[in-house]
Rosetta silent file (secondary structure, phi, psi, omega in degrees, C-alpha in Angstrom):
SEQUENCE: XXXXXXXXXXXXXXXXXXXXXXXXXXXXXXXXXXXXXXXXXXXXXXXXXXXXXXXXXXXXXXXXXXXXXXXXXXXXXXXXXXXXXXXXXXXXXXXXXXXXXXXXXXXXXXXXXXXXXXXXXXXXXXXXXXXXXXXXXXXXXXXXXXXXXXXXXXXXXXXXXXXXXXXXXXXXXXXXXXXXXXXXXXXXXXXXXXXXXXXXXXXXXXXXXXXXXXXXXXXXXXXXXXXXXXXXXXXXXXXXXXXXXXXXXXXXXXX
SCORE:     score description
SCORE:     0.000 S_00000001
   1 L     0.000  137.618 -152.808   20.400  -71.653   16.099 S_00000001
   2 L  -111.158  137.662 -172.929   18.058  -68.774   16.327 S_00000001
   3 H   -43.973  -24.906  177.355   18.752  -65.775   13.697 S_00000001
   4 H   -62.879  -72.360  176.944   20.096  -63.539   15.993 S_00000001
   5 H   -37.834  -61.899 -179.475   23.023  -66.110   17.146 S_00000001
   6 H   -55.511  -23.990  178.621   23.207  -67.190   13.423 S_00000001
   7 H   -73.687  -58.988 -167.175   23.858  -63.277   12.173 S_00000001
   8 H   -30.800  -67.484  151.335   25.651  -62.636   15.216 S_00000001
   9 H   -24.755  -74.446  165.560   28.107  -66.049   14.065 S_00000001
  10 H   -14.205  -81.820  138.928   28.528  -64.489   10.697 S_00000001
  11 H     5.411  -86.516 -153.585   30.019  -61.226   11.776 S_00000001
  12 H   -54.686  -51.427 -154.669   32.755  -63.220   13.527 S_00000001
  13 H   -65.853  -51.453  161.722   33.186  -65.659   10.436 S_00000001
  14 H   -33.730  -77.565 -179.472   33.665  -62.687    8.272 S_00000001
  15 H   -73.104   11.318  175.272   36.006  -61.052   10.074 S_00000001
  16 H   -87.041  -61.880 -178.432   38.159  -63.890   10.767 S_00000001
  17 H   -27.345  -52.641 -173.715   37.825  -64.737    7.087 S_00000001
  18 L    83.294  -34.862 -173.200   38.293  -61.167    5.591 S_00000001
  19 L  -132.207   95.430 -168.381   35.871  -62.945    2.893 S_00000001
  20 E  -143.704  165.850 -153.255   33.162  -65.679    2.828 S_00000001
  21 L  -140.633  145.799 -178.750   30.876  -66.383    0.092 S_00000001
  22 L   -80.066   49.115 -172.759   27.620  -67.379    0.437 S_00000001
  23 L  -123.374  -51.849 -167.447   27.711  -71.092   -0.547 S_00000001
  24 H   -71.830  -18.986 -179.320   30.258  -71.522    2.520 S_00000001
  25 H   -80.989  -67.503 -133.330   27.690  -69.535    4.917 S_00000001
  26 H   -80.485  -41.850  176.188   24.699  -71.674    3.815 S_00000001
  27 H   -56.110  -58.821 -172.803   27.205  -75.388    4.157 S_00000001
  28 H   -37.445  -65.868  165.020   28.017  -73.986    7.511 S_00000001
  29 H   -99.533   16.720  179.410   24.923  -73.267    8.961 S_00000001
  30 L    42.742   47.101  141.598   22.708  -75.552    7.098 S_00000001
  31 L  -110.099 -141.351 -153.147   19.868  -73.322    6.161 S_00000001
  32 L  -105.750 -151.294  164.010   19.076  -72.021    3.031 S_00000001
  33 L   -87.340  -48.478 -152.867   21.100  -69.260    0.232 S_00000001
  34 H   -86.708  -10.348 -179.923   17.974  -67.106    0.457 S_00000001
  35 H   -98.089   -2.663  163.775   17.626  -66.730    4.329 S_00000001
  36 H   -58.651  -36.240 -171.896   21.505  -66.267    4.115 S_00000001
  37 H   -54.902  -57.920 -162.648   20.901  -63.832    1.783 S_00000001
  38 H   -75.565  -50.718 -174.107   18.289  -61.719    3.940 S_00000001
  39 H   -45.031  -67.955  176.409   21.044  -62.552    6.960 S_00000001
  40 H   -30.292  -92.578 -168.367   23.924  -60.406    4.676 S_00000001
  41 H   -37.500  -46.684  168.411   21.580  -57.869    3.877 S_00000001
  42 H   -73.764  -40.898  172.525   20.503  -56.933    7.023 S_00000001
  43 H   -41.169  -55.957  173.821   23.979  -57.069    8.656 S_00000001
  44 H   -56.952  -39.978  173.252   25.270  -54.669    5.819 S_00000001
  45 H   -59.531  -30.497  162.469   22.389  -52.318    6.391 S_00000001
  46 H   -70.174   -8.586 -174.312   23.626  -52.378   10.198 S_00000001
  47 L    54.699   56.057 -177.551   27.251  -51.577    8.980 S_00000001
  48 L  -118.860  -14.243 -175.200   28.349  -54.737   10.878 S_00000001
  49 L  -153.240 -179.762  175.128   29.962  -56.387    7.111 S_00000001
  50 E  -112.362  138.087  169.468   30.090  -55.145    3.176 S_00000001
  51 E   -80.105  174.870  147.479   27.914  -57.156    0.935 S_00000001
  52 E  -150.344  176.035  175.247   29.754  -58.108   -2.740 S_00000001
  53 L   -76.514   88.755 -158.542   28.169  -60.746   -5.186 S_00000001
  54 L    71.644   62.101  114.473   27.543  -63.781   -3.434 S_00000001
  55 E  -172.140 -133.279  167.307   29.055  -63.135   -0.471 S_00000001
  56 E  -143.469  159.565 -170.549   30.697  -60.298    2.714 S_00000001
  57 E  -123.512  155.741  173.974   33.359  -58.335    3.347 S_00000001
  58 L   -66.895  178.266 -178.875   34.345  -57.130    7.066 S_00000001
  59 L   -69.887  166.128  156.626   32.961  -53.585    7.729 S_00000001
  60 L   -89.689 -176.137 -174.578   35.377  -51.064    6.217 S_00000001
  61 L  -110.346   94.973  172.591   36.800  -48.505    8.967 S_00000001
  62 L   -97.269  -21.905  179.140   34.797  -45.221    8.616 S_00000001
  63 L  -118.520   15.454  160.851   34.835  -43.367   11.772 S_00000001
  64 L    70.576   22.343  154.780   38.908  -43.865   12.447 S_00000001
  65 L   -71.505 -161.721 -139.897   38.144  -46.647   15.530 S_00000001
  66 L  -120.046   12.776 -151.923   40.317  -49.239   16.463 S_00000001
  67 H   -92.795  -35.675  151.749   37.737  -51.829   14.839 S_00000001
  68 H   -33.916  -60.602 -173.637   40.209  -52.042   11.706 S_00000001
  69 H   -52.701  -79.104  154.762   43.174  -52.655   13.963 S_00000001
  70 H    -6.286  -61.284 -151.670   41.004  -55.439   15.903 S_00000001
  71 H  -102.344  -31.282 -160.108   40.418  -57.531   13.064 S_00000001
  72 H  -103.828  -16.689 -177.915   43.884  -57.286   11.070 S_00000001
  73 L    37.062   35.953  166.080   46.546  -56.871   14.293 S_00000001
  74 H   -34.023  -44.336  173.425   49.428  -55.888   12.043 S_00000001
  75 H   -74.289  -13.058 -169.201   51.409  -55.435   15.420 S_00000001
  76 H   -94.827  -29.155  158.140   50.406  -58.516   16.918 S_00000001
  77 H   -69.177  -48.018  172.220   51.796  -60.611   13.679 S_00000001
  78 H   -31.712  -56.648  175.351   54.689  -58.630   13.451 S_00000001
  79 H   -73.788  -30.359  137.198   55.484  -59.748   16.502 S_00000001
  80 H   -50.919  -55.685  178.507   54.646  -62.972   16.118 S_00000001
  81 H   -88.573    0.527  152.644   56.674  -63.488   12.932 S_00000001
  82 H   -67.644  -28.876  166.214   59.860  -62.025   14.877 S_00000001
  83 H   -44.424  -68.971 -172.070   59.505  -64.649   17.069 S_00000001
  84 H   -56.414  -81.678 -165.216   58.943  -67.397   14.935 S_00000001
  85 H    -7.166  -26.680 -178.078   61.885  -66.671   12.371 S_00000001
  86 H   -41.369  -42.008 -144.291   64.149  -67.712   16.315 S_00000001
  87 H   -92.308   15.091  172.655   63.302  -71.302   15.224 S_00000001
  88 L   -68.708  118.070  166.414   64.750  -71.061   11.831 S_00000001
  89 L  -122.732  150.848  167.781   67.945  -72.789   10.988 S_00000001
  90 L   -21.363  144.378 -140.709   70.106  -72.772    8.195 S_00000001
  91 L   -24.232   82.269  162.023   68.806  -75.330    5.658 S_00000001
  92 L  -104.603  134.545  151.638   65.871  -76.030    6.770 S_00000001
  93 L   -56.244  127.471 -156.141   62.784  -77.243    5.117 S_00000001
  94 E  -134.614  154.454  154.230   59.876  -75.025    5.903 S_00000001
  95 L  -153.988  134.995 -137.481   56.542  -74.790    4.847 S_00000001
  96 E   -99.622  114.727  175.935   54.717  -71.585    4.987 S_00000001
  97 L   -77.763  153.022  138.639   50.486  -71.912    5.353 S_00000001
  98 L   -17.468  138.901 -179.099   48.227  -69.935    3.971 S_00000001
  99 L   128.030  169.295 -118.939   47.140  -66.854    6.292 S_00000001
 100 H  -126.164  -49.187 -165.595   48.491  -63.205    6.889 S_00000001
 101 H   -85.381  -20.391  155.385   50.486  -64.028    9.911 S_00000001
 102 H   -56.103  -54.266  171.829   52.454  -66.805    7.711 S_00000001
 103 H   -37.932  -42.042 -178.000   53.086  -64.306    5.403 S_00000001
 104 H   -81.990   -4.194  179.821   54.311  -61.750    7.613 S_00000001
 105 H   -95.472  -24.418  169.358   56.799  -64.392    9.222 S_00000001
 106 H   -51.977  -42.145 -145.166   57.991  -64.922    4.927 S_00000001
 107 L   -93.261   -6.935  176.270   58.567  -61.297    4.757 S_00000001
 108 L  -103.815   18.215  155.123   60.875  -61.356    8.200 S_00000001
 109 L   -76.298  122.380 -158.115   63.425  -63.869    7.295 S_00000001
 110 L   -50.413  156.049 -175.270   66.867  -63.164    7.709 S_00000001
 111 L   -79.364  -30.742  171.581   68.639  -62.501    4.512 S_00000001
 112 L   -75.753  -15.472 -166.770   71.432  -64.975    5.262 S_00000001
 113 L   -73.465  141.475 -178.357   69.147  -67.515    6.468 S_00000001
 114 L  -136.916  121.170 -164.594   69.224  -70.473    3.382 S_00000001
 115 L  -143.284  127.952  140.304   65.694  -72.228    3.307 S_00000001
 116 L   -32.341   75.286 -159.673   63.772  -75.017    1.350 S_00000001
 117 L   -87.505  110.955 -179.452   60.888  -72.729    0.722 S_00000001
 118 E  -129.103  166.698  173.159   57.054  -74.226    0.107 S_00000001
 119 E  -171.407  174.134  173.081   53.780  -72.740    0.515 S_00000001
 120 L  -119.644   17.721  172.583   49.578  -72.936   -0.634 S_00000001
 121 E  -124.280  132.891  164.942   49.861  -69.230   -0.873 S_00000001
 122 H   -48.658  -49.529 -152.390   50.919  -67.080   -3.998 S_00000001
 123 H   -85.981  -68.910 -175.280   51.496  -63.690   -2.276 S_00000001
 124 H   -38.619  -26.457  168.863   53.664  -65.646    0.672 S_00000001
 125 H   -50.587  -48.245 -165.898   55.430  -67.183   -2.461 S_00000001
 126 H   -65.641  -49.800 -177.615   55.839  -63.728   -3.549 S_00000001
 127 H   -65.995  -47.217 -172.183   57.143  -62.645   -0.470 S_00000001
 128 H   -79.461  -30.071 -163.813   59.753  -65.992    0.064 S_00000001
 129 H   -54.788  -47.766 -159.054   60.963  -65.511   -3.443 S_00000001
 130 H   -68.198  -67.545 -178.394   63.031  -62.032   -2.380 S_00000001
 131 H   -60.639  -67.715 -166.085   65.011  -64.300    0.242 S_00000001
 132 H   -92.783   20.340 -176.666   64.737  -67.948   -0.614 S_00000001
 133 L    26.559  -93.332 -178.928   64.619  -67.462   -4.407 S_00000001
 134 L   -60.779  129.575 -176.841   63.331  -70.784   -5.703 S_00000001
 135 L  -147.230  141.823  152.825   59.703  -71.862   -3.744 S_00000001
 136 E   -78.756  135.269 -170.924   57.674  -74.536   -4.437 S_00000001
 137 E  -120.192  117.203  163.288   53.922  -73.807   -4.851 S_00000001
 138 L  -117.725  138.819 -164.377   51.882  -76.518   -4.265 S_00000001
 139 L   111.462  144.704 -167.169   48.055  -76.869   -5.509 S_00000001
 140 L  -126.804   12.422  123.069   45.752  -76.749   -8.189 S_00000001
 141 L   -96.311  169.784  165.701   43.108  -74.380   -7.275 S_00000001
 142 L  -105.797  109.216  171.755   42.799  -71.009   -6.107 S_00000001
 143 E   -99.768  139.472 -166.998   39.919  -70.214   -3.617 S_00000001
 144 L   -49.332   -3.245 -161.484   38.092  -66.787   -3.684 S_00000001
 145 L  -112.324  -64.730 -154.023   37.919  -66.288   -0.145 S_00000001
 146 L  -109.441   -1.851  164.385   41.164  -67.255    1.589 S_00000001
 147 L    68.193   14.000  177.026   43.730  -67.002   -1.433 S_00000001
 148 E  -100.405  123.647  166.339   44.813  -70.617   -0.375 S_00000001
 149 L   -85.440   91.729  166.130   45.697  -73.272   -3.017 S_00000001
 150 L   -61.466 -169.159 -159.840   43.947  -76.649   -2.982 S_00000001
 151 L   138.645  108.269 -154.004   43.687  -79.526   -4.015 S_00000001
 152 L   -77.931    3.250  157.399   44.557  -83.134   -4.871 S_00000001
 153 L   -56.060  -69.126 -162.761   48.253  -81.942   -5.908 S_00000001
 154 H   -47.877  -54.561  175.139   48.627  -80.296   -3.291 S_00000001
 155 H   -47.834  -64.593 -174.741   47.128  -83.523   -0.650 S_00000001
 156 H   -17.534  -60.928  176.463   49.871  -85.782   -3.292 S_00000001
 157 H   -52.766  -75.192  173.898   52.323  -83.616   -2.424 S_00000001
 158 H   -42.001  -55.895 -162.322   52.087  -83.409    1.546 S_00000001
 159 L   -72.158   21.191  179.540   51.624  -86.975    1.934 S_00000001
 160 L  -131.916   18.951 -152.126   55.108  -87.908    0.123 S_00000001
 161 L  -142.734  129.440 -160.674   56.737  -84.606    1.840 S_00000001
 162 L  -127.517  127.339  168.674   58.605  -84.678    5.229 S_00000001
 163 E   -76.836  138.118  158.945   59.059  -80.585    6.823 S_00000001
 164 L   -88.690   -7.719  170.506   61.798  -79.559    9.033 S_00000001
 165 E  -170.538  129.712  159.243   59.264  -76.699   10.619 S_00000001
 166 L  -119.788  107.323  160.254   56.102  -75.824    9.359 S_00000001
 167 E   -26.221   61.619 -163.944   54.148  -72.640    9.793 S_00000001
 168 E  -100.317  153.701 -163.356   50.608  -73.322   10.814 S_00000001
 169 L  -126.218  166.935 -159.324   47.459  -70.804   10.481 S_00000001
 170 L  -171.419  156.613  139.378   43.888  -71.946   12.235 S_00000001
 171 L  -102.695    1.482 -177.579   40.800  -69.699   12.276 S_00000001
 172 L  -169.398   89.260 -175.497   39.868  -70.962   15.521 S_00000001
 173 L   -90.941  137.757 -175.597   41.694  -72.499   18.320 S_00000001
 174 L  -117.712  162.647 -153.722   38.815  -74.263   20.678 S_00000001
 175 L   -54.887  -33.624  174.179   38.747  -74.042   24.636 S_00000001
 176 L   -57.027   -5.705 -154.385   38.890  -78.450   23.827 S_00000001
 177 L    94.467  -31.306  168.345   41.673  -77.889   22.079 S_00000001
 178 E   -81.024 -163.451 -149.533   40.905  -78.279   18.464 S_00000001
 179 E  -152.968  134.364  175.349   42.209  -76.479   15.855 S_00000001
 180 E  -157.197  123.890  175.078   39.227  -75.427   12.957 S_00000001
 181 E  -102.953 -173.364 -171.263   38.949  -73.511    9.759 S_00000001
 182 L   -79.099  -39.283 -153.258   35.948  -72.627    7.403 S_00000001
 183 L  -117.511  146.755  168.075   36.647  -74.915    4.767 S_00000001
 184 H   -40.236  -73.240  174.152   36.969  -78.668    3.705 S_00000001
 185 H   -50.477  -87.146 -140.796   39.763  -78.232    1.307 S_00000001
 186 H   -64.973  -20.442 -150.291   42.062  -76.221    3.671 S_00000001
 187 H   -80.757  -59.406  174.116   41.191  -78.063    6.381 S_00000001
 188 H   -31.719  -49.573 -172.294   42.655  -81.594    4.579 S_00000001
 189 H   -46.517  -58.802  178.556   45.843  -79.479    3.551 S_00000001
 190 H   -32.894  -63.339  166.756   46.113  -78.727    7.348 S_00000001
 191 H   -10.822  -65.719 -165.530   46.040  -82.324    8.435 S_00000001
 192 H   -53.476  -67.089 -176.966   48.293  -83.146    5.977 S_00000001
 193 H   -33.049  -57.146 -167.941   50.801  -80.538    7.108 S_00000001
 194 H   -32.940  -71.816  174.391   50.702  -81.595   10.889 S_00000001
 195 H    -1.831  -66.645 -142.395   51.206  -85.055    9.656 S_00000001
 196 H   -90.372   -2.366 -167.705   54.362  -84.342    7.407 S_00000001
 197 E  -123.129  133.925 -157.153   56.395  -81.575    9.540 S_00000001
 198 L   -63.550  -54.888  158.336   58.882  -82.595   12.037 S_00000001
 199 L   -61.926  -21.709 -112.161   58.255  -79.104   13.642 S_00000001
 200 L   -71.509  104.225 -172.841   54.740  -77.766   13.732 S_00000001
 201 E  -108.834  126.692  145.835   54.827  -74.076   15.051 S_00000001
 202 E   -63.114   98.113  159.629   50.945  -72.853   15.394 S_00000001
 203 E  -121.211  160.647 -142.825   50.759  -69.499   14.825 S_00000001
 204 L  -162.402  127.451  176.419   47.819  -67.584   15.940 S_00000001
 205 L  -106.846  179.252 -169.481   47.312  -64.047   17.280 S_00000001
 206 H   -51.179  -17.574  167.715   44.564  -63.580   19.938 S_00000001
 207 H   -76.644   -8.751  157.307   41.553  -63.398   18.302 S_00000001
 208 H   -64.475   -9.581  177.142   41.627  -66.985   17.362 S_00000001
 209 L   -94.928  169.198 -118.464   41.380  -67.876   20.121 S_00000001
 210 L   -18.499   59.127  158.149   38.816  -69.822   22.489 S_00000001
 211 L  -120.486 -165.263  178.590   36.589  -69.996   19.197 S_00000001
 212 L  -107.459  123.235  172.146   34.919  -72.172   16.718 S_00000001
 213 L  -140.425 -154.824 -168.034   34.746  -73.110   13.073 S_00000001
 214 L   -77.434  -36.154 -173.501   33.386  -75.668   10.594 S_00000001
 215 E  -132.541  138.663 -173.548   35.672  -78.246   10.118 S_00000001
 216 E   -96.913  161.897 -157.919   38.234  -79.168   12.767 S_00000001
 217 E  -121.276  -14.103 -176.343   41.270  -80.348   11.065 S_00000001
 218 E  -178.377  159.828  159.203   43.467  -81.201   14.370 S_00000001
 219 E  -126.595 -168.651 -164.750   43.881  -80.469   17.923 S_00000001
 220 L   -60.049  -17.968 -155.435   46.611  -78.775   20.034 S_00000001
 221 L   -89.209  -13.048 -165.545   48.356  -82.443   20.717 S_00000001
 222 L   -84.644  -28.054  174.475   49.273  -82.468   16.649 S_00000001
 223 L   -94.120  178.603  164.971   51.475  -79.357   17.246 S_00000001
 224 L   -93.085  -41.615  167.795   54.744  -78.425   18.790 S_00000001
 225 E  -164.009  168.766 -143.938   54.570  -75.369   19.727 S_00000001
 226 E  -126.456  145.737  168.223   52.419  -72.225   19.829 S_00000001
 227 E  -154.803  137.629 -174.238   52.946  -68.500   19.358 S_00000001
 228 L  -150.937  160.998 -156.322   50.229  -65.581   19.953 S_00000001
 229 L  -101.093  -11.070 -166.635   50.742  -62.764   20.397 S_00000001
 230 L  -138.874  178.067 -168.188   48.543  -61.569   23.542 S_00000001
 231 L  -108.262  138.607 -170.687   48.946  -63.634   26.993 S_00000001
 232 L   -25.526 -153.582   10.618   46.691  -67.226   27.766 S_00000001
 233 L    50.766  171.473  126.783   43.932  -67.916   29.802 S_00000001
 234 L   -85.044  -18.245  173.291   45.087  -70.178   32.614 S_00000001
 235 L   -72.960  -44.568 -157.976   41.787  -72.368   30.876 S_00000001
 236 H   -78.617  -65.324 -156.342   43.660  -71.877   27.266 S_00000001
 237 H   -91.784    7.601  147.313   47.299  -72.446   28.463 S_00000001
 238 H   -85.641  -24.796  176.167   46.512  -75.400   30.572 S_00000001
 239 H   -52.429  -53.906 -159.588   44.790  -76.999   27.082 S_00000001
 240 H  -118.100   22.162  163.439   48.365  -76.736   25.654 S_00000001
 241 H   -69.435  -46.852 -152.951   50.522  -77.373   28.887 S_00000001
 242 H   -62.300  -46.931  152.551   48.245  -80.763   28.981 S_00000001
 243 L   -52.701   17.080 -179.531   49.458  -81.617   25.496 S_00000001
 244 L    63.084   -1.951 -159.307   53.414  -80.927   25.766 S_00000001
 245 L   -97.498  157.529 -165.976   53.418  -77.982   23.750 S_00000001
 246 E   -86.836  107.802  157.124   55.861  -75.443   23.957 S_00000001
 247 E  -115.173  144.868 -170.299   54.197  -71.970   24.260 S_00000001
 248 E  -116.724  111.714 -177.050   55.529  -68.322   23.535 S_00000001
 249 L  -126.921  177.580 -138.309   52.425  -65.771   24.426 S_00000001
 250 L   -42.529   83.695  165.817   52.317  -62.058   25.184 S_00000001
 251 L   -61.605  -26.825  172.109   54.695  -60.893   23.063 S_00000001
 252 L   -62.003  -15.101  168.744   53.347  -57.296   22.880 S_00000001
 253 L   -95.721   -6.013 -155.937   54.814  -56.853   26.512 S_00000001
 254 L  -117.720  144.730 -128.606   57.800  -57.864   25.764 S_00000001
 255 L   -89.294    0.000    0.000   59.894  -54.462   24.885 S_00000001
């Protein structure tokens, strides 16, 4: 990969990320820390990322675009996690992934709704606590970047652990079909999840979509069904017609 493609790569990893550190850049693209290093720096002097110490931050929003908006889609999860909550039923076992748009489907569960609450994330913990009062937390680290807990608890856990719907987050759904995050750790947890839940609702708002990321962890045939927020491809929603899956897409038209 030629530096331009490799900064260019970056960017995107960043802003999927919100965070990446440069140990995870340098596994990723197999070159070194110090030409990562020089990569970082020049992006941040372009105002394309933030440096911090040993690693990047997305840009911040300085000139009141839409480039904020872009990367975090607060309406496009919302709407997503109104959705999902449909498939909720009274005691059911759930398990909530790590990721922004899981969260935002914790903080939109009906109050009467009575649910067997798990998660890898603290602040979705935080969030399920107000409804489903007792949550399990599973995992015995915390990683800097994605706020997801890992872990050989956590793996312990999942494999002896059967879901009645599980919540799934991706960083990259690809035009093949697989499903890929940044990391190693998260990626196993993912597996695991598919594995163990009865249910598997992907959810994913449009920017995940037809991209790439380091380790694929599944593909589209491991879930049940899919909800994004903006409307398919006819290449992307034959990928998860071909596979059985049930898809609910562009939710932002609908009123």
């Amino acid at each position: 990969m030629i530096p331009d493609e490799r900064r260019k790569e970056i960017v995107r990893q960043v802003n999927r990320s919100d965070r990446v550190t440069v140990e995870e850049l340098t596994e990723e693209f197999g070159v070194s820390e110090a030409t990562i290093r020089r990569d970082l720096s020049s992006l941040a002097e372009d105002g394309l990322i933030e440096r911090f110490h040993g690693g990047a931050l997305p840009a911040s929003e300085k000139d009141g675009s839409s480039t904020a908006d872009s990367i975090d889609n607060p309406s496009g999860k919302r709407a997503i996690a109104k959705r999902a909550v449909d498939e909720l039923s009274d005691g059911d076992a759930v398990f909530f992934d790590t990721g922004p748009t899981a969260r935002e489907i914790a903080k939109t569960i009906p109050e009467q709704l009575s649910l067997l609450a798990a998660t890898n994330s603290p602040e979705s913990a935080f969030e399920l606590r107000e409804t489903c009062g007792e949550v399990k937390v599973v995992g015995d680290s915390l990683r800097q970047t994605s706020d997801a807990l890992v872990g050989p608890s956590a793996e312990s856990y999942l494999r002896k652990t059967n879901f009645d719907i599980v919540f799934l987050e991706t960083d990259a759904v690809q035009i093949d079909g697989g499903l890929s995050v940044s990391n190693e750790d998260e990626a196993r947890i993912k597996t695991l999840l598919c594995e163990g839940g009865r249910h598997v609702i992907l959810v994913a708002d449009g920017s995940k979509l037809d991209s790439q990321s380091f380790r694929e962890f599944a593909t589209v045939e491991d879930i049940d069904m899919f909800i994004t927020d903006v409307s398919l491809s006819d290449e992307m929603r034959a990928v998860f017609e071909q596979a059985n899956v049930a898809v609910i897409d562009n939710l932002l038209a609908v009123p």
